[in-house]
XYZ file of C-alpha atoms in Angstrom:
569
model
C -72.537 44.224 30.611
C -70.634 47.525 30.771
C -68.618 48.267 33.881
C -65.693 50.322 32.501
C -65.238 53.897 33.654
C -65.531 56.606 31.010
C -61.921 57.591 31.374
C -60.936 54.110 30.114
C -62.264 55.116 26.694
C -58.848 56.588 26.076
C -56.733 54.912 28.855
C -57.264 51.356 27.648
C -56.147 51.931 24.013
C -53.168 53.927 25.288
C -52.160 51.079 27.597
C -52.529 48.601 24.694
C -50.318 50.806 22.503
C -47.674 51.163 25.142
C -47.608 47.398 25.771
C -47.463 46.579 22.084
C -44.650 49.050 21.408
C -42.744 48.287 24.608
C -42.824 44.479 24.421
C -42.056 44.497 20.673
C -39.045 46.693 21.357
C -37.808 44.312 24.120
C -38.319 41.304 21.910
C -36.609 43.071 19.007
C -33.496 43.842 21.070
C -33.346 40.311 22.436
C -33.385 38.816 19.005
C -31.521 41.533 17.140
C -28.570 39.356 16.040
C -30.845 37.106 13.971
C -33.375 39.788 13.085
C -30.851 42.212 11.635
C -29.751 39.461 9.244
C -33.396 38.709 8.346
C -33.079 35.292 9.990
C -36.704 35.124 11.131
C -38.051 32.926 14.022
C -39.828 30.207 11.968
C -39.495 28.460 8.637
C -42.887 29.720 7.567
C -41.873 33.347 8.343
C -38.887 32.932 6.024
C -40.971 31.579 3.163
C -43.642 34.193 3.770
C -40.873 36.884 3.344
C -39.739 35.222 0.157
C -43.337 35.106 -1.044
C -43.664 38.873 -0.497
C -40.366 39.420 -2.346
C -41.497 37.313 -5.293
C -44.734 39.259 -5.526
C -42.958 42.638 -5.424
C -40.453 41.334 -7.850
C -43.100 40.707 -10.495
C -44.688 37.319 -9.686
C -48.451 37.537 -10.220
C -50.829 38.311 -7.356
C -52.521 35.000 -7.841
C -49.259 33.046 -8.318
C -48.297 31.751 -4.908
C -46.052 28.942 -6.128
C -42.486 28.875 -4.896
C -40.701 28.351 -8.110
C -37.334 27.564 -6.470
C -38.730 24.800 -4.278
C -39.292 21.138 -5.033
C -39.634 19.615 -8.514
C -39.880 22.067 -11.496
C -41.788 24.322 -12.061
C -42.064 24.746 -8.277
C -44.419 24.059 -5.371
C -47.967 25.349 -5.133
C -48.241 26.715 -1.579
C -51.442 26.146 0.416
C -51.557 29.804 1.418
C -53.432 32.875 0.214
C -52.065 36.307 -0.530
C -54.010 38.024 2.296
C -51.248 37.853 4.982
C -48.753 39.250 2.509
C -50.592 42.578 2.129
C -49.208 44.539 5.125
C -45.564 43.305 4.985
C -45.441 43.808 1.200
C -47.014 47.292 1.436
C -44.457 48.316 4.072
C -41.568 47.026 1.982
C -42.866 48.769 -1.122
C -43.291 52.081 0.672
C -40.035 52.040 2.627
C -37.590 50.657 0.024
C -36.966 54.049 -1.645
C -36.074 55.460 1.803
C -34.255 52.533 3.499
C -33.155 50.235 0.745
C -34.475 46.713 0.291
C -32.810 45.217 3.377
C -33.823 48.124 5.639
C -37.388 48.106 4.347
C -37.732 44.361 4.868
C -36.280 44.684 8.383
C -38.767 47.376 9.375
C -41.625 45.381 7.784
C -40.945 42.207 9.708
C -40.778 44.183 12.941
C -43.793 46.437 12.434
C -46.212 43.885 10.927
C -46.448 41.587 13.961
C -46.459 44.616 16.286
C -49.560 46.016 14.509
C -51.333 42.610 14.905
C -50.257 42.481 18.505
C -51.861 45.906 19.105
C -55.054 44.747 17.352
C -55.223 41.702 19.574
C -54.791 43.722 22.755
C -57.504 46.226 21.698
C -59.872 43.397 20.912
C -59.231 41.665 24.229
C -59.998 44.937 25.955
C -63.231 45.304 23.968
C -64.219 41.695 24.796
C -63.442 42.272 28.488
C -65.584 45.428 28.493
C -68.532 43.481 27.002
C -68.100 40.779 29.702
C -67.890 43.262 32.493
C -64.245 42.557 33.238
C -61.636 45.244 34.031
C -60.338 46.337 30.586
C -56.843 47.492 31.384
C -55.967 44.459 33.520
C -57.335 42.204 30.757
C -55.063 43.977 28.257
C -52.084 43.366 30.454
C -52.893 39.729 31.059
C -53.350 39.188 27.302
C -49.939 40.941 26.620
C -48.239 38.287 28.744
C -50.328 35.317 27.614
C -47.808 32.732 26.480
C -47.875 30.836 24.101
C -49.974 33.353 22.172
C -47.308 36.020 22.635
C -44.860 33.908 20.582
C -47.025 34.600 17.523
C -46.230 38.380 17.716
C -42.488 38.383 18.114
C -40.596 40.533 15.625
C -40.161 38.587 12.428
C -43.312 36.486 12.937
C -45.020 37.430 9.662
C -46.673 34.087 9.072
C -50.446 33.927 9.148
C -51.130 32.616 12.657
C -51.145 36.041 14.274
C -53.610 37.385 11.795
C -55.858 34.354 12.411
C -55.936 35.304 16.136
C -57.061 38.776 15.270
C -59.837 37.444 13.127
C -60.912 34.926 15.731
C -61.177 37.677 18.346
C -63.258 39.761 15.907
C -65.638 36.856 15.668
C -65.806 36.552 19.466
C -66.462 40.255 19.837
C -69.354 39.983 17.328
C -70.911 37.211 19.403
C -71.070 39.239 22.605
C -73.726 41.647 23.731
C -76.985 42.554 21.984
C -76.815 41.350 18.365
C -76.904 43.756 15.479
C -76.915 43.447 11.705
C -73.354 44.836 11.633
C -72.175 42.254 14.164
C -73.438 39.492 11.913
C -71.636 40.963 8.887
C -68.377 41.354 10.875
C -68.637 37.692 11.997
C -69.064 36.561 8.354
C -66.147 38.635 7.102
C -63.903 37.454 9.943
C -64.684 33.787 9.190
C -64.229 34.232 5.460
C -60.874 36.041 5.859
C -59.604 33.467 8.284
C -60.566 30.518 6.056
C -58.902 32.170 3.089
C -55.689 32.325 5.104
C -55.648 28.739 6.368
C -57.711 26.080 8.072
C -55.865 25.857 11.344
C -58.651 27.684 13.238
C -61.534 26.015 11.395
C -62.815 24.137 14.475
C -62.927 27.343 16.488
C -64.630 29.186 13.676
C -67.180 26.372 13.508
C -67.828 26.631 17.214
C -68.227 30.430 16.894
C -70.671 30.017 13.978
C -72.675 27.380 15.952
C -72.789 29.715 18.948
C -74.261 32.484 16.752
C -76.960 30.056 15.552
C -77.649 28.736 19.055
C -78.073 32.282 20.296
C -80.803 32.646 17.627
C -82.364 29.323 18.716
C -82.509 30.686 22.273
C -83.954 33.958 20.994
C -81.206 36.071 22.631
C -81.564 39.834 22.281
C -80.691 40.920 18.735
C -79.946 37.338 17.626
C -82.451 37.400 14.755
C -80.990 40.466 13.055
C -77.389 39.245 13.777
C -78.162 35.872 12.153
C -79.688 37.709 9.199
C -76.577 39.750 8.657
C -74.399 36.693 9.098
C -76.535 34.522 6.806
C -76.593 37.013 3.981
C -72.948 38.144 4.253
C -71.196 34.770 4.583
C -72.178 33.249 1.185
C -71.464 36.552 -0.513
C -68.116 36.978 1.249
C -67.078 33.393 0.350
C -68.045 33.967 -3.250
C -66.147 37.288 -3.322
C -63.008 35.766 -1.777
C -63.075 32.952 -4.424
C -62.770 35.711 -7.052
C -60.488 38.268 -5.379
C -58.103 35.929 -3.590
C -58.077 32.923 -5.905
C -54.558 31.526 -6.286
C -52.652 29.359 -8.763
C -53.228 26.478 -6.290
C -57.024 26.742 -6.633
C -57.364 23.522 -8.738
C -55.331 21.411 -6.248
C -57.539 18.562 -5.199
C -56.923 18.906 -1.458
C -58.650 20.212 1.615
C -55.522 21.646 3.171
C -56.083 25.401 2.620
C -57.471 27.909 0.162
C -58.537 25.515 -2.649
C -61.539 25.293 -4.873
C -62.469 21.946 -3.393
C -62.717 23.301 0.152
C -64.344 26.534 -0.964
C -67.211 24.753 -2.772
C -67.902 22.739 0.370
C -67.752 25.908 2.531
C -70.161 27.734 0.199
C -72.566 24.815 0.237
C -72.547 24.784 4.042
C -73.024 28.553 4.265
C -76.332 28.366 2.406
C -78.012 27.001 5.547
C -77.656 30.378 7.216
C -79.940 32.515 5.008
C -82.442 29.652 5.136
C -82.403 29.803 8.967
C -82.558 33.590 8.998
C -85.593 33.611 6.738
C -87.272 30.842 8.681
C -88.847 33.148 11.227
C -88.378 36.538 9.534
C -92.069 36.877 8.674
C -93.486 35.110 11.737
C -91.382 34.456 14.898
C -90.977 30.744 15.660
C -90.641 28.969 18.967
C -87.197 27.918 20.233
C -88.160 24.304 19.644
C -89.035 25.010 16.006
C -85.796 26.917 15.554
C -83.776 24.010 17.036
C -85.529 21.479 14.785
C -84.839 23.626 11.734
C -81.219 23.990 12.722
C -80.749 20.272 13.162
C -82.334 19.489 9.784
C -80.451 22.026 7.670
C -77.264 21.440 9.615
C -77.438 17.687 8.771
C -78.082 18.602 5.146
C -75.111 20.962 5.124
C -72.806 18.304 6.659
C -73.890 15.735 4.081
C -73.179 18.238 1.327
C -69.706 18.961 2.707
C -68.800 15.260 2.959
C -70.151 14.662 -0.578
C -68.328 17.636 -2.143
C -65.108 17.348 -0.212
C -64.531 13.973 1.534
C -60.795 14.859 1.596
C -61.600 17.257 4.456
C -61.801 14.262 6.799
C -58.035 13.757 6.264
C -56.468 17.045 5.252
C -52.925 15.622 5.313
C -53.894 12.196 4.021
C -51.801 12.675 0.857
C -48.561 13.087 2.810
C -46.152 10.217 2.073
C -46.361 7.733 5.062
C -42.597 7.777 5.617
C -42.561 11.618 5.630
C -45.563 11.649 7.971
C -43.607 9.442 10.407
C -40.178 11.072 10.174
C -41.248 14.717 9.841
C -44.921 15.582 10.246
C -45.289 13.715 13.569
C -42.459 15.767 15.006
C -43.637 19.263 14.036
C -43.659 21.202 17.331
C -47.072 22.937 17.227
C -48.689 19.872 15.613
C -47.707 17.549 18.491
C -50.446 16.285 20.816
C -50.443 17.671 24.375
C -49.829 14.244 25.893
C -47.166 13.360 23.362
C -44.889 16.300 23.968
C -42.417 16.859 26.766
C -43.759 17.677 30.266
C -42.042 21.114 30.151
C -43.687 21.903 26.815
C -47.076 20.704 28.093
C -46.905 23.052 31.113
C -45.793 25.945 28.887
C -48.530 25.538 26.370
C -51.528 24.390 28.446
C -50.887 25.736 31.917
C -52.431 29.174 31.516
C -55.329 27.830 29.462
C -56.275 25.155 31.988
C -56.234 27.646 34.886
C -58.079 30.203 32.809
C -60.745 27.733 31.636
C -61.473 26.821 35.327
C -61.828 30.527 36.163
C -64.096 31.108 33.138
C -66.291 28.172 34.056
C -66.646 29.377 37.657
C -67.633 32.910 36.500
C -70.121 31.531 33.944
C -71.818 29.381 36.579
C -71.943 32.306 39.012
C -73.111 35.034 36.701
C -75.201 32.898 34.283
C -74.587 35.369 31.448
C -74.621 34.239 27.848
C -71.333 35.927 26.905
C -69.347 33.968 29.478
C -70.780 30.673 28.261
C -69.844 31.580 24.690
C -66.256 32.285 25.692
C -66.165 29.125 27.854
C -67.327 27.003 24.863
C -64.553 28.512 22.696
C -61.861 27.944 25.329
C -63.045 24.305 25.735
C -62.786 23.824 21.949
C -59.389 25.304 21.922
C -58.270 22.976 24.791
C -59.698 20.049 22.870
C -57.615 21.027 19.867
C -54.570 21.378 22.121
C -54.954 17.729 23.119
C -54.371 16.779 19.485
C -52.256 19.709 18.333
C -50.492 22.237 20.572
C -51.414 25.138 18.265
C -54.877 25.160 19.874
C -53.288 26.757 22.981
C -52.679 30.029 21.166
C -56.351 30.943 21.097
C -57.035 29.504 24.539
C -54.334 31.676 26.131
C -55.946 34.804 24.783
C -59.543 33.909 25.481
C -58.914 33.241 29.184
C -57.729 36.788 29.793
C -61.098 38.230 30.859
C -61.776 35.524 33.430
C -58.298 35.803 34.830
C -58.812 39.534 35.144
C -61.981 39.045 37.131
C -60.037 36.549 39.340
C -57.431 39.178 40.020
C -60.071 41.820 40.852
C -61.755 39.392 43.265
C -58.394 38.515 44.869
C -57.615 42.152 45.506
C -60.204 42.238 48.306
C -58.733 39.100 49.969
C -55.311 40.371 50.856
C -51.816 40.758 49.353
C -50.897 37.082 49.294
C -54.059 36.039 47.510
C -53.617 38.922 45.022
C -49.999 37.943 44.380
C -51.090 34.288 43.734
C -53.801 35.451 41.299
C -51.283 37.459 39.326
C -48.806 34.588 39.274
C -51.277 32.046 37.851
C -52.497 34.650 35.369
C -49.100 35.568 34.000
C -48.628 33.366 30.963
C -44.953 33.993 30.526
C -44.254 32.294 33.857
C -45.480 28.901 32.640
C -42.627 28.088 30.246
C -40.214 29.215 33.083
C -41.959 26.890 35.537
C -42.001 24.024 33.033
C -38.308 24.310 32.344
C -37.572 24.570 36.067
C -39.662 21.470 36.882
C -38.526 19.440 33.859
C -35.131 20.653 32.705
C -34.660 19.919 29.039
C -31.637 18.089 27.735
C -29.214 20.489 25.976
C -29.260 20.198 22.220
C -25.730 19.479 20.998
C -24.304 20.653 17.743
C -24.112 23.797 15.665
C -27.098 25.899 14.501
C -27.469 25.273 10.787
C -29.849 28.182 10.284
C -27.899 30.837 12.144
C -27.169 33.964 10.129
C -23.494 32.935 9.698
C -24.488 29.421 8.558
C -26.896 30.837 5.983
C -24.197 33.243 4.786
C -21.964 30.241 4.027
C -24.646 28.824 1.801
C -25.448 32.184 0.195
C -21.787 32.705 -0.788
C -21.846 29.738 -3.169
C -22.744 30.222 -6.877
C -26.422 29.629 -7.467
C -27.313 25.921 -7.790
C -29.571 23.163 -6.625
C -29.398 22.437 -2.887
C -30.312 19.194 -1.101
C -30.635 19.702 2.637
C -32.851 18.666 5.548
C -36.230 20.353 5.661
C -35.630 23.274 7.989
C -32.410 24.296 6.292
C -34.292 24.174 3.009
C -36.906 26.681 4.128
C -34.298 29.106 5.488
C -32.081 28.702 2.388
C -35.007 29.512 0.077
C -35.194 33.074 1.517
C -31.533 33.556 2.469
C -29.777 32.215 -0.628
C -30.282 32.213 -4.390
C -30.354 28.432 -4.614
C -33.127 26.123 -5.849
C -34.088 23.992 -2.880
C -35.261 20.360 -3.172
C -36.920 19.949 0.221
C -38.632 22.125 2.826
C -41.274 21.486 5.527
C -44.393 21.782 3.320
C -46.714 18.845 3.019
C -47.447 19.264 -0.678
C -43.772 18.764 -1.545
C -44.049 14.978 -1.389
C -41.666 14.287 -4.248
C -38.883 16.647 -3.195
C -39.105 15.765 0.508
C -39.158 12.034 -0.216
C -36.162 12.351 -2.554
C -34.190 14.152 0.151
C -35.235 11.552 2.731
C -34.268 8.657 0.472
C -30.888 10.348 -0.168
C -29.967 10.256 3.506
C -31.493 6.859 4.117
C -29.968 5.107 1.123
C -26.648 3.436 0.467
C -24.014 5.739 -1.060
C -24.477 4.478 -4.558
C -28.253 4.891 -4.363
C -27.874 8.343 -2.807
C -25.507 9.415 -5.647
C -28.085 8.289 -8.198
C -30.817 10.318 -6.510
C -28.640 13.412 -6.368
C -27.631 13.101 -10.034
C -31.237 12.491 -11.123
C -32.399 15.666 -9.424
C -29.484 17.733 -10.740
C -28.181 18.520 -7.246
C -25.087 20.790 -6.992
C -24.775 21.076 -3.184
C -25.565 18.904 -0.153
C -25.713 20.611 3.250
C -26.439 19.435 6.750
C -25.472 19.668 10.446
C -24.583 16.447 12.250
C -27.679 16.781 14.437
C -29.896 16.683 11.300
C -28.702 13.170 10.520
C -29.917 11.509 13.778
C -33.469 10.798 12.657
C -32.223 9.305 9.398
C -29.577 7.206 11.145
C -32.164 5.748 13.506
C -34.250 4.525 10.576
C -31.376 3.343 8.450
C -28.371 2.529 10.682
C -26.211 1.551 7.636
C -27.354 4.313 5.320
C -25.573 7.385 4.050
C -26.593 9.559 7.011
C -24.878 7.255 9.509
C -21.776 7.049 7.307
C -21.623 10.809 7.086
C -22.063 11.159 10.809
C -19.134 8.763 11.280
C -16.979 10.772 8.895
C -17.066 8.314 6.019
C -17.743 10.670 3.173
C -18.097 9.070 -0.352
C -15.693 10.333 -2.978
C -18.508 11.820 -5.090
C -19.112 14.468 -2.329
C -16.357 17.093 -2.344
C -16.088 19.323 0.755
C -16.743 23.002 0.179
C -15.990 24.273 3.667
C -14.097 22.877 6.709
C -15.789 20.107 8.727
C -15.935 22.422 11.741
C -18.101 24.995 9.871
C -21.885 24.935 9.967
C -23.470 23.632 7.974
C -21.222 20.965 6.436
C -21.389 21.714 2.709
C -20.387 19.395 -0.162
C -20.623 19.758 -3.908
C -21.177 16.784 -6.223
C -18.002 15.773 -8.011
C -18.082 15.797 -11.797
C -18.490 12.423 -13.503
C -15.226 11.087 -14.867
């Protein structure tokens, strides 16, 4: 349904550009202290920057191992090279002009801003297809927390790119189907899966929607399914050749691995079978549905047979690490297991927006609105188990909230103001904090630029530190890091954990066995270890009882507290 005025053909993209540039500039100025020192917002952003540096420094395109992380010869990351392309290209082009630091600084600012612009343009296009006001939808999406947090300067990890690819898929599902739309959907799914599996449930819902549109014989659905069915197996096969990494043989279903890819390719073969099913002679919707159920069951059986590990992607994580670390990862927490303030911040906009989408879908009875409602519902279901599902939901509700605002405009100023308030995503974290004030976090910041500079000033060596410090130190210092928040690093992470949980003599033995030169931590990092082992090294360090084999490198008041291992007598 097309309701936009012709002048919006240029106005809407201009508004998207102004919003992307303006908000990125505001965010950049707000975080300039950290950003200027290349202290990026998240641990994954830091390691992504280091990954780009390694590649530009001569590490092979397919070699995604972090050779200074974990046990020698390093840790095979569960990532692909695709998200590195834009940041690395910017660094390569700008280094001769700005130097390495300046080029990296520009790259980590511009890369998320470009993806933010792409998201706003896609939301505008989706709104146009649904008959929602385009410019208002663009503005609502620009303020849609928590999705906006993915596009802050420095956020060069892969989640923002996954949002762009998901919206490309949604755009391909709307309106009259075409062969090109099916091909775009296939390429978007392939690219997203090659980046990571976080959005796999949403991609599956999108793929299922495309097939169900064919079952219902929606306009253009046959040719769209044909394009999708032919392109997806070919795209998966192509990605397995072009983007194959050194971690391809890892027997896990946690990312871009051969195990997962074989299962995905097997499942994708159902699509050309369905597309060819009624190519020569149109079938009834009942026959299409029966065919879908049969080949879908066969595909599911093939996936479970080829990759049973996909039922438990993180099943190989050490149980102690899963309890002490993985269960506490912010975006991986369940909605009803996080703090009330966090729950309001993450799910508030999505819940209101889903209700609005459902009302509009029931009223208009248009297929596109039902497709979007199904994806929002899936994203909310994911949010109940992992908060990261709210990123997609916050973006997908923008068209419905826009229609709500347009409807409220005719009902008076107060109603319009209320519609804008509930549609403005950045207000939800403010409301959550006001309703449920968080407890202040005591202690120094161990990953502040000044803290990382203290570590970087030391001669290169092997560093043992809690997980988050490890990830930042990997990119900000020359040290080899034993532990960082990556689930494949079982040995290194468990050794670090045992070090802080153990008795001093046991901890010294661990440090000597791993060739550790430096130990670093902030007092707040020791709390979780002290709770598990109240008489272990962490509790003793917190109480100021430092064993004689740890020699202070900096004053106790500095952050982080750094010690070197004393030489054996």
